[in-house]
Short mmCIF file of C-alpha atoms in Angstrom, two decimals:
data_model
loop_
_atom_site.label_atom_id
_atom_site.label_comp_id
_atom_site.label_asym_id
_atom_site.label_seq_id
_atom_site.Cartn_x
_atom_site.Cartn_y
_atom_site.Cartn_z
CA UNK A 74 17.23 2.23 9.15
CA UNK A 75 16.17 4.71 6.46
CA UNK A 76 13.33 4.06 4.56
CA UNK A 77 13.88 5.15 0.68
CA UNK A 78 12.07 7.36 -1.49
CA UNK A 79 11.32 8.32 -5.02
CA UNK A 80 9.22 -17.56 -3.40
CA UNK A 81 6.85 -22.02 -3.77
CA UNK A 82 5.28 -17.87 -5.48
CA UNK A 83 8.11 -16.94 -6.78
CA UNK A 84 8.02 -19.46 -9.95
CA UNK A 85 4.23 -18.06 -10.49
CA UNK A 86 6.38 -15.05 -10.18
CA UNK A 87 8.84 -15.54 -12.97
CA UNK A 88 6.70 -17.90 -14.99
CA UNK A 89 4.22 -14.71 -15.66
CA UNK A 90 7.01 -12.20 -15.87
CA UNK A 91 8.88 -13.84 -18.08
CA UNK A 92 5.80 -14.57 -20.69
CA UNK A 93 7.82 -12.28 -23.21
CA UNK A 94 10.92 -12.00 -24.74
CA UNK A 95 13.32 -8.81 -23.73
CA UNK A 96 14.73 -7.74 -27.07
CA UNK A 97 18.10 -7.32 -28.03
CA UNK A 98 18.87 -10.47 -26.12
CA UNK A 99 19.66 -8.08 -23.26
CA UNK A 100 17.40 -10.18 -19.80
CA UNK A 101 14.37 -8.02 -18.74
CA UNK A 102 13.21 -10.29 -15.92
CA UNK A 103 12.76 -9.25 -12.18
CA UNK A 104 13.43 -12.47 -9.62
CA UNK A 105 11.51 -10.26 -6.20
CA UNK A 106 14.56 -9.79 -3.90
CA UNK A 107 16.79 -12.06 -5.73
CA UNK A 108 17.94 -10.07 -9.62
CA UNK A 109 16.88 -7.38 -11.35
CA UNK A 110 18.01 -9.15 -15.30
CA UNK A 111 21.55 -9.55 -14.83
CA UNK A 112 22.02 -7.59 -11.46
CA UNK A 113 22.10 -8.86 -8.41
CA UNK A 114 23.35 -7.99 -4.93
CA UNK A 115 26.98 -8.51 -5.80
CA UNK A 116 26.94 -6.61 -8.98
CA UNK A 117 29.91 -3.95 -8.75
CA UNK A 118 29.46 -0.51 -11.01
CA UNK A 119 32.59 -2.54 -13.25
CA UNK A 120 30.02 -4.84 -14.23
CA UNK A 121 27.52 -3.01 -14.80
CA UNK A 122 29.33 -1.49 -17.37
CA UNK A 123 30.46 -4.66 -18.62
CA UNK A 124 27.21 -5.77 -18.26
CA UNK A 125 25.32 -2.90 -20.09
CA UNK A 126 28.25 -0.85 -22.39
CA UNK A 127 29.34 1.44 -20.59
CA UNK A 128 27.90 4.48 -22.94
CA UNK A 129 24.45 3.48 -20.83
CA UNK A 130 25.50 2.94 -17.51
CA UNK A 131 25.28 6.72 -15.58
CA UNK A 132 26.64 7.86 -12.26
CA UNK A 133 24.02 9.64 -10.64
CA UNK A 134 22.58 10.09 -7.09
CA UNK A 135 19.58 9.20 -5.67
CA UNK A 136 16.87 11.36 -3.01
CA UNK A 137 15.63 9.72 -0.28
CA UNK A 138 14.15 12.51 1.53
CA UNK A 139 14.70 15.06 3.76
CA UNK A 140 17.36 16.42 1.44
CA UNK A 141 19.47 13.31 1.47
CA UNK A 142 21.03 11.44 -1.30
CA UNK A 143 23.07 8.68 -2.23
CA UNK A 144 25.49 7.63 -4.60
CA UNK A 145 23.67 5.12 -7.31
CA UNK A 146 23.68 4.74 -10.74
CA UNK A 147 21.00 5.13 -14.03
CA UNK A 148 21.12 1.99 -16.70
CA UNK A 149 20.03 3.25 -20.47
CA UNK A 150 18.69 6.39 -18.76
CA UNK A 151 16.06 8.11 -20.71
CA UNK A 152 14.72 4.75 -22.10
CA UNK A 153 11.70 1.92 -21.82
CA UNK A 154 14.63 0.11 -20.23
CA UNK A 155 15.55 2.46 -17.20
CA UNK A 156 16.87 1.18 -14.30
CA UNK A 157 18.17 3.27 -10.64
CA UNK A 158 21.25 1.35 -8.97
CA UNK A 159 21.10 2.29 -5.20
CA UNK A 160 24.79 1.16 -3.42
CA UNK A 161 24.45 -0.47 -0.85
CA UNK A 162 25.55 2.47 2.51
CA UNK A 163 29.67 2.53 2.59
CA UNK A 164 29.53 0.36 -0.74
CA UNK A 165 29.34 2.61 -3.18
CA UNK A 166 30.37 0.55 -6.61
CA UNK A 167 30.40 -2.49 -5.28
CA UNK A 168 27.85 -3.79 -3.85
CA UNK A 169 23.90 -2.73 -4.53
CA UNK A 170 21.49 -2.31 -1.67
CA UNK A 171 18.93 -1.82 -5.01
CA UNK A 172 17.71 -0.89 -7.87
CA UNK A 173 14.93 1.36 -8.67
CA UNK A 174 12.80 0.11 -11.96
CA UNK A 175 10.63 2.73 -13.40
CA UNK A 176 11.47 1.91 -17.21
CA UNK A 177 8.37 -0.01 -18.56
CA UNK A 178 9.97 -2.81 -20.65
CA UNK A 179 11.04 -4.73 -17.31
CA UNK A 180 8.83 -7.79 -16.82
CA UNK A 181 7.66 -6.92 -13.44
CA UNK A 182 4.87 -8.91 -12.23
CA UNK A 183 1.36 -8.18 -12.70
CA UNK A 184 0.09 -6.67 -9.19
CA UNK A 185 3.49 -4.49 -8.41
CA UNK A 186 3.36 -2.45 -11.22
CA UNK A 187 3.25 1.31 -11.37
CA UNK A 188 -0.72 1.57 -11.92
CA UNK A 189 -1.65 -1.11 -10.35
CA UNK A 190 -4.29 -1.00 -7.56
CA UNK A 191 -3.77 -1.86 -3.71
CA UNK A 192 -5.85 -4.97 -3.53
CA UNK A 193 -3.51 -6.16 -6.40
CA UNK A 194 -0.47 -6.06 -4.21
CA UNK A 195 -2.19 -7.27 -1.92
CA UNK A 196 -2.73 -10.75 -3.78
CA UNK A 197 0.56 -10.85 -4.19
CA UNK A 198 1.42 -11.14 -0.86
CA UNK A 199 -0.68 -12.80 0.69
CA UNK A 200 -2.78 -10.13 2.67
CA UNK A 201 -2.91 -6.17 3.79
CA UNK A 202 0.81 -4.56 4.38
CA UNK A 203 0.67 -1.25 5.49
CA UNK A 204 0.87 1.91 4.12
CA UNK A 205 2.41 5.19 5.35
CA UNK A 206 0.37 8.33 5.28
CA UNK A 207 0.81 10.61 2.89
CA UNK A 208 1.68 14.63 2.76
CA UNK A 209 5.14 14.08 3.43
CA UNK A 210 9.04 12.89 2.64
CA UNK A 211 8.15 9.24 3.01
CA UNK A 212 4.46 9.51 2.67
CA UNK A 213 3.13 6.95 0.81
CA UNK A 214 5.91 3.57 1.14
CA UNK A 215 4.77 0.93 1.94
CA UNK A 216 5.48 -1.31 4.52
CA UNK A 217 5.53 -5.61 4.10
CA UNK A 218 6.38 -7.37 7.19
CA UNK A 219 5.65 -10.96 7.64
CA UNK A 220 3.98 -11.40 3.88
CA UNK A 221 5.21 -12.70 0.83
CA UNK A 222 7.27 -8.87 -0.38
CA UNK A 223 9.01 -8.60 3.22
CA UNK A 224 12.47 -7.74 2.48
CA UNK A 225 11.59 -8.47 -1.85
CA UNK A 226 9.83 -5.11 -2.72
CA UNK A 227 9.31 -1.33 -2.32
CA UNK A 228 6.07 0.52 -3.00
CA UNK A 229 5.38 3.99 -3.35
CA UNK A 230 1.99 4.76 -3.29
CA UNK A 231 0.42 7.68 -4.77
CA UNK A 232 -3.44 7.87 -3.58
CA UNK A 233 -5.50 8.85 -7.15
CA UNK A 234 -8.30 10.94 -4.77
CA UNK A 235 -6.48 13.77 -2.93
CA UNK A 236 -8.98 15.40 -0.92
CA UNK A 237 -12.26 15.61 1.10
CA UNK A 238 -12.29 14.11 4.60
CA UNK A 239 -10.93 10.31 3.29
CA UNK A 240 -7.65 11.60 1.69
CA UNK A 241 -7.56 13.79 5.50
CA UNK A 242 -7.62 9.99 7.34
CA UNK A 243 -4.58 9.12 5.32
CA UNK A 244 -2.38 11.85 5.92
CA UNK A 245 1.27 12.01 7.86
CA UNK A 246 3.98 9.73 9.95
CA UNK A 247 1.30 7.08 10.60
CA UNK A 248 1.29 3.60 9.12
CA UNK A 249 -2.12 2.81 7.65
CA UNK A 250 -2.88 -0.99 6.87
CA UNK A 251 -3.81 -1.21 3.56
CA UNK A 252 -8.08 -2.40 3.90
CA UNK A 253 -8.26 1.15 5.89
CA UNK A 254 -11.73 2.04 4.74
CA UNK A 255 -10.29 5.48 3.89
CA UNK A 256 -7.13 4.41 2.03
CA UNK A 257 -9.38 2.30 -0.17
CA UNK A 258 -11.87 5.05 -0.45
CA UNK A 259 -8.63 7.31 -2.20
CA UNK A 260 -6.92 4.16 -4.65
CA UNK A 261 -3.83 4.67 -4.21
CA UNK A 262 -1.84 3.08 -7.46
CA UNK A 263 1.98 2.30 -7.83
CA UNK A 264 3.78 4.65 -8.75
CA UNK A 265 7.67 2.97 -8.50
CA UNK A 266 9.13 -0.16 -7.45
CA UNK A 267 12.32 -0.40 -5.71
CA UNK A 268 13.37 -4.51 -6.03
CA UNK A 269 15.78 -5.01 -2.48
CA UNK A 270 19.14 -7.34 -3.24
CA UNK A 271 21.33 -6.47 -0.22
CA UNK A 272 19.73 -4.08 2.96
CA UNK A 273 16.86 -7.55 4.21
CA UNK A 274 15.75 -5.33 7.14
CA UNK A 275 12.53 -3.19 7.53
CA UNK A 276 12.43 -1.97 10.65
#
């Protein structure tokens, strides 16, 4: 499967995520691997318009690396509620594969929000995970296999330090452990989060 670019545990995460009440009655909570607000795997394009208003849904394409684009729809574009719905392969407008959450109003669990550190993600995942080396199209994509986040999220990281010997050690098309000394030294932070709703493979 192509990797996209740019729950006992669930109960705890949802409790934290729901500690705030979204404005105007729109559900902005996230249940990992299950839903983003009211968006689920079987949500259609027509349902998006019904849920959020036709004027707030814009058809678009989303880059997945190496110049390839896939069909998508953006809800509340350019606002603090923006999110991009990526349609499942061969199921455009009919089935959701994942939702890229970008607006800051979305109530993601603490530890997987933009700006968070590796250690915070490891805590939620239940241990270290793998990250693709930086400096190429899929650079900085987290690879979760067997942990609590496996098949639930896709996370992009960017190093805070982009020079020096440690940075050179974590470049390229290879997987690196999040606990690796060089990876820690460049201090990667989350830049983007996608909640996986459809495709459940991460091979």
